[in-house]
Amino acid sequence: MKALDAPCPEWLWKRLQQHGDRVPFSTFMDWALHDPVHGAYGSGQLRVGQSGDFVTSPSLGEDFSALLADQLIDWLELLAACHPESMLSIVDVGAGEGDLIAQLIPLLEASAAEWLPRLECVLVDINPGMQLRQKQRLHSLGSIPCRWSSLQELGRDPVKGIMIAHELLDALPVERLILKGGSLRRQMVALHTSEASEPLLRWDDDPLPSPLHAQIKEQTDRGIVELPPMGAEEGWATEWHHSVAPWMKEASAAITDGMLLVVDYALESRRYYAPRRSDGTLLAYRRQTASSDVLRDAGSQDITAHLCLELLIEAASEAGWMFGGQCRQGEALLALGLAERLTALQQLPADQLAEALNRREALLRLVDPSCLGELRWFAFHRSGTSGAEQSGFDTRFLREPT
Ligand SMILES: C[S@@+](CC[C@H](N)C(=O)[O-])C[C@H]1O[C@@H](n2cnc3c(N)ncnc32)[C@H](O)[C@@H]1O
């Protein structure tokens, strides 16, 4: 159980004192990640990449983006045909180091597609520290224009195109729930003082506030989740993604016609809310090490929670997105040609042996079922005008590998 006290940094101690010495875990997670001065992403101190705090697929090299580019080009062709006059956008929400867009720009340019002159990239990131690094990374790169925006701004002036949320939704703050005396309660983070007068963080809990209780009850009544699950024992704990549904609505308002690709860690509800998963999915990452000690080093480590697959699809559909299908990253990348890439590496000349071995290792990490291969790819689309909704469309990464 995540029950240990953790040292409380001074900034958080002062913040908690202003909030009556205790806040819901979701507020703690929001501050620890996104506070513009002290938050791990907000301050820009967290680094994505092999020499940083954790890796994501684009940070392992260009092969991931090259495989994804074929899918994006398919979708852009379709959108360009439906909207021959319109500007098209690739919107990367939660762009991290900007790796994905930096790698995609030359790949898309190389396609020499007819629609390139009307393509732009839009980066969305709520954290100024990350935006700064993205701007440095993408400064004067290629001929496809890049701009930065927020989902709210895009909602006022929506675009046609493809939105990508790659390892974004698992960084949205979650509520943490605990089963006590037969009822679910909301976990809080409270300030305590040690015998040596040091400020400490400690788990605490409150009854569920009415809106949260109503949300959980609604999904339970509809049979989408069973929460708490039959057989869960006293102290069973889990997470609830209250921020995903509002995010899906904002995302949907930002795109009039187009696709949404969500790539993230997700579990089916029966696996997420299983009695034996008694401590949820919360994890912290720092310097390539995962820890369940999520209260420690607030503002210096990443905190993530897996998504519930059915609740994600439900939130998207409530927000007007049509669900196209989902699969594991391993299956998606095989459908996009990963095996052919591995074979092609064997043909590289001997003087490129080191590069071939590095790329081979990265490709294998992308599909390793104990790591990035466990990521799920979700395809959604919405269509105000294009008719793709009626006719349906082919999503290459969902095809059976040949
Ligand atoms: C785990 S990193 C993923 C980075 C990148 N997509 C990748 O896969 O390499 C999460 C990113 O999402 C950003 N972020 C977190 N919450 C966000 C939100 N609500 N809206 C936009 N960006 C957000 C963070 O600042 C960070 O850049």
XYZ file of N, CA and C in Angstrom, residues 5 17 39 44 74 85 114 118 127 144 155 176 191 198 212 231 237 251 260 264 284 290 303 315 356 385:
78
model
N 5.036 7.937 4.787
C 5.197 9.389 4.796
C 6.313 9.762 3.827
N -0.343 24.694 3.417
C -0.806 25.501 4.555
C -1.895 26.490 4.122
N 6.441 22.676 -10.610
C 5.977 21.392 -11.137
C 7.027 20.737 -12.034
N 9.742 22.650 -16.473
C 10.573 22.125 -17.562
C 11.753 21.307 -17.059
N -1.833 8.491 -44.938
C -3.128 7.918 -45.371
C -4.283 8.835 -44.970
N -9.698 22.613 -50.567
C -9.242 24.004 -50.424
C -8.694 24.291 -49.033
N 0.719 16.422 -52.590
C 0.103 17.633 -53.172
C -0.382 18.592 -52.084
N -0.414 23.157 -47.824
C -1.491 23.611 -46.928
C -1.486 22.848 -45.604
N 2.348 23.375 -20.317
C 3.480 23.719 -19.457
C 4.490 24.610 -20.169
N 7.402 23.087 -43.251
C 6.029 23.020 -42.737
C 5.939 23.948 -41.520
N -10.389 25.692 -29.906
C -11.847 25.564 -29.827
C -12.549 26.794 -30.406
N -7.736 9.582 -6.499
C -7.311 8.295 -5.940
C -8.393 7.863 -4.955
N -0.634 17.301 5.302
C 0.637 17.744 5.871
C 0.731 17.303 7.326
N 10.041 18.111 11.068
C 10.127 18.233 9.607
C 8.741 18.039 9.006
N -18.272 13.430 -7.685
C -17.430 12.263 -7.969
C -18.221 10.979 -7.732
N -15.401 -8.639 -4.129
C -14.210 -9.339 -3.622
C -13.067 -8.415 -3.238
N -7.291 0.032 -3.304
C -7.217 1.421 -3.806
C -7.074 1.431 -5.322
N -10.949 18.587 -26.919
C -10.288 18.084 -28.125
C -11.267 18.074 -29.289
N -8.405 11.514 -34.332
C -7.698 11.639 -33.056
C -6.990 10.310 -32.812
N -1.532 5.437 -25.398
C -1.327 5.528 -23.946
C -1.447 4.159 -23.293
N 5.570 6.628 -10.299
C 6.391 7.827 -10.490
C 7.646 7.416 -11.253
N 11.378 3.571 -12.027
C 9.965 3.657 -11.650
C 9.839 3.405 -10.157
N 4.487 11.591 -12.606
C 3.488 10.722 -11.967
C 2.494 10.334 -13.057
N -15.889 8.268 -22.899
C -15.714 9.728 -22.799
C -15.571 10.326 -24.192
N 22.898 0.184 -37.071
C 21.897 -0.878 -37.273
C 21.545 -1.545 -35.948
N -18.201 17.599 -41.927
C -18.524 17.807 -43.331
C -17.994 16.742 -44.279
